[in-house]
Amino acid sequence: MTQDEFKSLFGSIGDIESCKLVRDKITGQSLGYGFVNYSDPNDADKAINTLNGLKLQTKTIKVSYARPSSASIRDANLYVSGLPKTMSQKEMEQLFSQYGRIITSRILVDQVTGVSRGVGFIRFDKRIEAEEAIKGLNGQKPLGAAEPITVKFANNPSQKTGQALLTHLYQSSARRYAGPLHHQTQRFRLDNLLNMAYGVKSPLSLIARFSPIAIDGMSGLAGVGLSGGAAGAGWCIFVYNLSPEADESVLWQLFGPFGAVTNVKVIRDFTTNKCKGFGFVTMTNYDEAAMAIASLNGYRLGERVLQVSFKTSKQHKA
């Protein structure tokens, strides 16, 4: 995600005083987190309520109030393994909450079956709370567990493996131009690198987000050619039959899972400020834009059936 994409996403909620996507000082690449200052405190609340938990590509983002940096809150993230496959995220939080305030928690699940892999992460408010949780729960058997669980501090990826990830993600010029179809093999390699970095085995997660078969026949599904829909900064998509209450966050949530979205806009009535029934989404990658159109054209949103097409290809509108 770029600084502009980051700003566009959070700017859809309200006026921003400043925002910063945090980058690696050496490579200049995003570290996957950032900070946003809103002019109106109510917009900060709205951003948390609207965007926390939003799925963007393969990520589920976490949005919360920032805390002042201090030594007491650093390195408070725990890696937990050996959890019962039946244990839910809420039950894991209940188990750990006796030791302090939990900031985030997550149980890893198999991407195909949705079943827990018995591995999770817990981030406490303070490191001392994480230390107490290790003392209290490492080697213990939670209620309903057949085996003791392992609780330890989550390791950061090694410098060598982290550099390999950065090289793979950002220094491949082909990545900028080729679509998902061309990157099945690279996705497999990337998943292996992630496994090496974090020590989490996920053989079934190697299955790509997109089916090569679906992409192979995608132009026919979408009814579009490369000549249509191109814009200077990406591919502009026309979305029709939105409800009067629809806002930009709806478009982010619909199109975010398909790929990089740079901008969304809901067209509003000047007098009522209600949506006039349509909007526009700009995506950077043609294959991802076409996949979004193929998947969302005809999609039922509430009581309405959406019509989705490339903006300039009028002859191809549904």
Coordinates of C-alpha atoms in Angstrom, one line a residue:
M1 CA 0.0 0.0 0.0
T2 CA 1.3 3.5 -0.9
Q3 CA 1.0 6.7 1.1
D4 CA -1.6 7.9 -1.3
E5 CA -3.7 4.7 -1.0
F6 CA -3.4 5.0 2.8
K7 CA -4.5 8.6 2.7
S8 CA -7.4 7.9 0.3
L9 CA -8.7 5.0 2.5
F10 CA -8.8 7.0 5.7
G11 CA -9.7 10.3 4.0
S12 CA -13.0 8.7 2.9
I13 CA -14.1 9.0 6.5
G14 CA -13.4 12.6 7.1
D15 CA -10.9 15.5 6.9
I16 CA -7.3 14.5 7.8
E17 CA -4.8 16.8 9.4
S18 CA -1.9 14.4 8.8
C19 CA -1.2 10.8 8.0
K20 CA 1.9 8.7 7.8
L21 CA 2.6 5.3 6.5
V22 CA 5.6 4.0 8.4
R23 CA 8.5 2.8 6.3
D24 CA 11.8 0.9 6.8
K25 CA 14.5 3.4 7.1
I26 CA 16.9 1.4 4.9
T27 CA 14.7 -0.1 2.2
G28 CA 12.0 2.6 2.2
Q29 CA 9.3 0.0 2.1
S30 CA 6.1 0.1 4.1
L31 CA 6.2 -1.7 7.5
G32 CA 2.5 -2.4 7.3
Y33 CA 1.3 0.2 9.8
G34 CA 0.7 3.9 10.0
F35 CA -0.9 6.9 11.9
V36 CA -3.8 9.2 11.0
N37 CA -4.7 12.4 12.7
Y38 CA -8.3 13.6 12.1
S39 CA -9.5 17.2 12.3
D40 CA -12.7 16.0 14.1
P41 CA -12.5 13.5 16.9
N42 CA -15.8 12.0 15.8
D43 CA -14.2 11.0 12.5
A44 CA -11.6 9.1 14.4
D45 CA -14.4 7.1 16.2
K46 CA -16.1 6.6 12.8
A47 CA -12.8 5.3 11.2
I48 CA -12.4 2.8 14.0
N49 CA -16.0 1.6 13.7
T50 CA -16.0 1.5 9.9
L51 CA -12.5 0.3 8.9
N52 CA -11.4 -1.9 11.8
G53 CA -11.6 -5.5 10.6
L54 CA -11.7 -4.4 6.9
K55 CA -10.3 -7.0 4.6
L56 CA -7.8 -5.6 2.1
Q57 CA -6.4 -8.3 -0.3
T58 CA -5.0 -11.0 2.1
K59 CA -4.9 -8.7 5.1
T60 CA -7.5 -7.9 7.8
I61 CA -6.5 -4.4 9.1
K62 CA -6.6 -3.3 12.7
V63 CA -7.7 0.3 13.4
S64 CA -7.5 1.7 17.0
Y65 CA -6.4 4.7 18.9
A66 CA -2.6 5.2 18.9
R67 CA -0.8 4.9 22.2
P68 CA 2.3 7.0 23.1
S69 CA 5.4 4.9 22.5
S70 CA 7.3 3.7 25.6
A71 CA 9.5 0.8 26.6
S72 CA 6.7 -0.6 28.7
I73 CA 4.5 -1.4 25.7
R74 CA 7.1 -2.8 23.3
D75 CA 7.6 -6.5 22.6
A76 CA 4.3 -7.5 24.3
N77 CA 3.2 -9.9 21.5
L78 CA 2.9 -13.6 22.3
Y79 CA 2.9 -16.6 20.1
V80 CA 0.7 -19.4 21.3
S81 CA 0.7 -23.0 19.9
G82 CA -1.0 -26.3 20.8
L83 CA -4.4 -24.7 21.3
P84 CA -7.4 -27.0 21.0
K85 CA -8.8 -26.8 17.4
T86 CA -12.2 -26.1 18.9
M87 CA -11.1 -23.1 20.8
S88 CA -12.5 -19.8 19.5
Q89 CA -10.7 -16.4 19.4
K90 CA -13.1 -15.2 22.2
E91 CA -12.3 -18.2 24.4
M92 CA -8.5 -17.6 23.8
E93 CA -9.0 -14.0 24.9
Q94 CA -10.9 -15.1 28.0
L95 CA -8.0 -17.4 28.9
F96 CA -5.4 -14.7 28.6
S97 CA -7.4 -11.7 29.8
Q98 CA -6.7 -12.6 33.5
Y99 CA -3.2 -11.4 33.0
G100 CA -3.9 -7.9 31.6
R101 CA -5.5 -5.8 28.9
I102 CA -5.4 -7.4 25.4
I103 CA -4.9 -5.1 22.5
T104 CA -5.3 -7.6 19.7
S105 CA -5.7 -11.4 19.3
R106 CA -5.8 -13.8 16.4
I107 CA -6.2 -17.5 15.8
L108 CA -4.7 -18.8 12.5
V109 CA -7.2 -20.8 10.5
D110 CA -6.8 -23.0 7.4
Q111 CA -7.7 -20.8 4.4
V112 CA -9.6 -23.7 2.7
T113 CA -11.5 -25.3 5.6
G114 CA -11.7 -22.4 8.0
V115 CA -10.7 -24.8 10.8
S116 CA -8.3 -23.5 13.5
R117 CA -4.6 -24.5 13.1
G118 CA -4.2 -24.4 16.9
V119 CA -1.9 -21.4 16.7
G120 CA -2.6 -17.9 17.8
F121 CA -1.2 -14.5 18.7
I122 CA -2.0 -12.3 21.7
R123 CA -0.8 -8.7 22.1
F124 CA -1.0 -7.3 25.6
D125 CA -1.1 -3.6 26.5
K126 CA 2.2 -3.9 28.4
R127 CA 5.2 -6.3 28.3
I128 CA 5.0 -7.1 32.0
E129 CA 1.4 -8.5 31.4
A130 CA 2.8 -10.7 28.6
E131 CA 5.5 -11.9 30.9
E132 CA 2.9 -12.9 33.5
A133 CA 0.9 -14.7 30.9
I134 CA 3.9 -16.8 29.9
K135 CA 4.6 -17.7 33.6
G136 CA 1.0 -18.6 34.2
L137 CA 0.0 -20.4 31.0
N138 CA 3.1 -21.9 29.2
G139 CA 3.1 -25.6 29.6
Q140 CA -0.4 -25.6 31.1
K141 CA -3.5 -27.5 29.8
P142 CA -6.5 -25.2 29.3
L143 CA -10.0 -26.5 29.9
G144 CA -10.8 -29.1 27.2
A145 CA -7.2 -29.4 26.0
A146 CA -5.6 -32.8 25.6
E147 CA -2.0 -31.4 25.5
P148 CA -0.3 -28.5 27.2
I149 CA 0.0 -25.2 25.3
T150 CA 3.2 -23.3 24.5
V151 CA 3.3 -19.6 25.2
K152 CA 6.3 -17.5 24.2
F153 CA 7.2 -14.1 22.9
A154 CA 6.5 -13.8 19.1
N155 CA 9.8 -13.5 17.2
N156 CA 10.3 -10.9 14.5
P157 CA 11.4 -12.3 11.2
S158 CA 15.2 -12.7 11.0
Q159 CA 17.0 -10.0 9.1
K160 CA 18.0 -12.4 6.3
T161 CA 14.5 -13.8 5.8
G162 CA 13.0 -10.3 6.1
Q163 CA 15.3 -9.0 3.4
A164 CA 14.3 -12.0 1.2
L165 CA 10.7 -11.0 1.7
L166 CA 11.3 -7.4 0.7
T167 CA 13.3 -8.5 -2.3
H168 CA 10.5 -10.8 -3.4
L169 CA 7.8 -8.3 -2.8
Y170 CA 9.3 -5.1 -4.1
Q171 CA 12.2 -5.6 -6.4
S172 CA 10.5 -7.8 -9.0
S173 CA 9.6 -5.5 -11.8
A174 CA 7.3 -8.1 -13.2
R175 CA 5.1 -7.8 -10.2
R176 CA 4.0 -4.3 -11.3
Y177 CA 2.7 -5.4 -14.6
A178 CA 1.7 -9.0 -14.6
G179 CA -1.6 -10.1 -13.1
P180 CA -2.5 -12.8 -10.6
L181 CA -2.3 -15.5 -13.3
H182 CA 1.4 -14.9 -13.9
H183 CA 2.2 -15.1 -10.2
Q184 CA 1.0 -18.5 -9.0
T185 CA 4.5 -19.8 -8.6
Q186 CA 5.7 -16.6 -6.9
R187 CA 2.8 -16.8 -4.5
F188 CA 4.0 -20.3 -3.5
R189 CA 7.5 -19.0 -3.0
L190 CA 6.2 -16.0 -1.0
D191 CA 4.2 -18.3 1.3
N192 CA 7.2 -20.4 1.9
L193 CA 9.2 -17.3 2.8
L194 CA 6.5 -16.3 5.3
N195 CA 6.6 -19.8 6.8
M196 CA 10.4 -19.5 7.2
A197 CA 10.1 -16.1 8.8
Y198 CA 7.3 -16.8 11.3
G199 CA 7.7 -20.5 11.8
V200 CA 4.1 -21.2 10.9
K201 CA 3.4 -24.2 8.6
S202 CA 0.5 -23.7 6.3
P203 CA 0.6 -26.1 3.4
L204 CA -3.0 -25.5 2.4
S205 CA -2.6 -21.8 2.5
L206 CA -0.5 -22.2 -0.6
I207 CA -3.7 -22.3 -2.7
A208 CA -3.8 -18.9 -4.4
R209 CA -6.5 -16.4 -3.8
F210 CA -7.4 -16.6 -7.5
S211 CA -8.1 -19.6 -9.6
P212 CA -5.9 -19.7 -12.7
I213 CA -8.9 -21.2 -14.6
A214 CA -11.1 -18.3 -13.5
I215 CA -8.5 -15.8 -14.6
D216 CA -7.9 -17.6 -17.9
G217 CA -11.5 -17.1 -18.9
M218 CA -11.9 -13.8 -17.1
S219 CA -12.0 -11.5 -20.2
G220 CA -14.9 -13.4 -21.4
L221 CA -16.7 -13.2 -18.0
A222 CA -16.1 -9.5 -17.7
G223 CA -16.8 -8.8 -21.4
V224 CA -14.0 -6.3 -21.5
G225 CA -10.8 -5.8 -23.5
L226 CA -7.6 -4.1 -22.6
S227 CA -8.6 -1.1 -24.7
G228 CA -11.3 0.0 -22.3
G229 CA -11.3 1.5 -18.8
A230 CA -7.8 2.7 -18.6
A231 CA -7.1 5.8 -16.6
G232 CA -3.9 7.7 -16.0
A233 CA -3.6 6.4 -12.5
G234 CA -5.3 3.0 -12.9
W235 CA -8.5 1.4 -14.1
C236 CA -11.7 3.2 -13.3
I237 CA -14.8 1.1 -12.5
F238 CA -18.4 2.3 -12.7
V239 CA -20.7 0.9 -9.9
Y240 CA -24.5 1.4 -10.4
N241 CA -27.6 0.8 -8.3
L242 CA -26.1 1.7 -4.9
S243 CA -28.6 2.6 -2.1
P244 CA -29.1 6.3 -1.1
E245 CA -27.3 5.5 2.2
A246 CA -24.2 4.1 0.5
D247 CA -20.9 5.8 1.3
E248 CA -17.3 5.4 0.4
S249 CA -16.6 2.7 3.0
V250 CA -19.1 0.4 1.2
L251 CA -17.0 0.6 -2.0
W252 CA -13.7 0.0 0.0
Q253 CA -15.2 -3.1 1.6
L254 CA -16.6 -4.4 -1.7
F255 CA -13.5 -3.9 -3.9
G256 CA -10.6 -4.1 -1.3
P257 CA -10.4 -7.9 -1.3
F258 CA -9.7 -8.0 -5.0
G259 CA -6.6 -5.9 -5.1
A260 CA -5.0 -2.5 -4.7
V261 CA -7.7 0.3 -4.7
T262 CA -6.4 3.8 -5.1
N263 CA -9.6 5.8 -4.9
V264 CA -13.3 5.5 -4.3
K265 CA -16.1 8.0 -4.8
V266 CA -19.8 7.9 -4.2
I267 CA -21.7 10.5 -6.3
R268 CA -24.1 12.4 -4.0
D269 CA -27.1 14.6 -4.5
F270 CA -26.1 18.3 -4.0
T271 CA -29.2 19.1 -1.8
T272 CA -29.7 15.9 0.2
N273 CA -26.1 14.6 0.3
K274 CA -27.5 11.1 -0.3
C275 CA -25.9 8.8 -2.8
K276 CA -27.5 9.2 -6.3
G277 CA -27.2 5.5 -6.9
F278 CA -23.7 5.2 -8.4
G279 CA -20.0 5.7 -7.8
F280 CA -16.5 5.0 -9.1
V281 CA -13.6 2.9 -8.0
T282 CA -10.0 3.1 -9.3
M283 CA -7.8 0.0 -9.1
T284 CA -4.2 -0.1 -10.2
N285 CA -4.1 -3.6 -11.7
Y286 CA -6.1 -4.6 -14.8
D287 CA -6.5 -8.3 -13.9
E288 CA -7.6 -7.4 -10.4
A289 CA -10.1 -4.8 -11.7
A290 CA -11.5 -7.3 -14.2
M291 CA -11.8 -10.0 -11.5
A292 CA -13.7 -7.5 -9.3
I293 CA -16.1 -6.7 -12.2
A294 CA -16.6 -10.4 -13.0
S295 CA -17.3 -11.1 -9.3
L296 CA -19.4 -8.1 -8.3
N297 CA -21.5 -7.4 -11.4
G298 CA -24.9 -8.9 -10.5
Y299 CA -23.9 -9.0 -6.8
R300 CA -26.9 -8.5 -4.4
L301 CA -26.1 -5.8 -1.9
G302 CA -29.1 -5.6 0.5
E303 CA -32.2 -5.3 -1.7
R304 CA -30.3 -4.1 -4.7
V305 CA -28.4 -5.9 -7.5
L306 CA -25.2 -4.0 -8.5
Q307 CA -24.2 -3.3 -12.1
V308 CA -20.4 -3.1 -12.3
S309 CA -18.3 -2.3 -15.4
F310 CA -15.3 -0.4 -16.7
K311 CA -16.1 3.3 -16.7
T312 CA -15.2 4.0 -20.4
S313 CA -16.4 0.8 -22.0
K314 CA -20.0 1.8 -22.4
Q315 CA -20.6 -0.9 -25.0
H316 CA -19.7 -3.5 -22.4
K317 CA -22.1 -2.3 -19.6
A318 CA -24.4 -5.0 -18.3

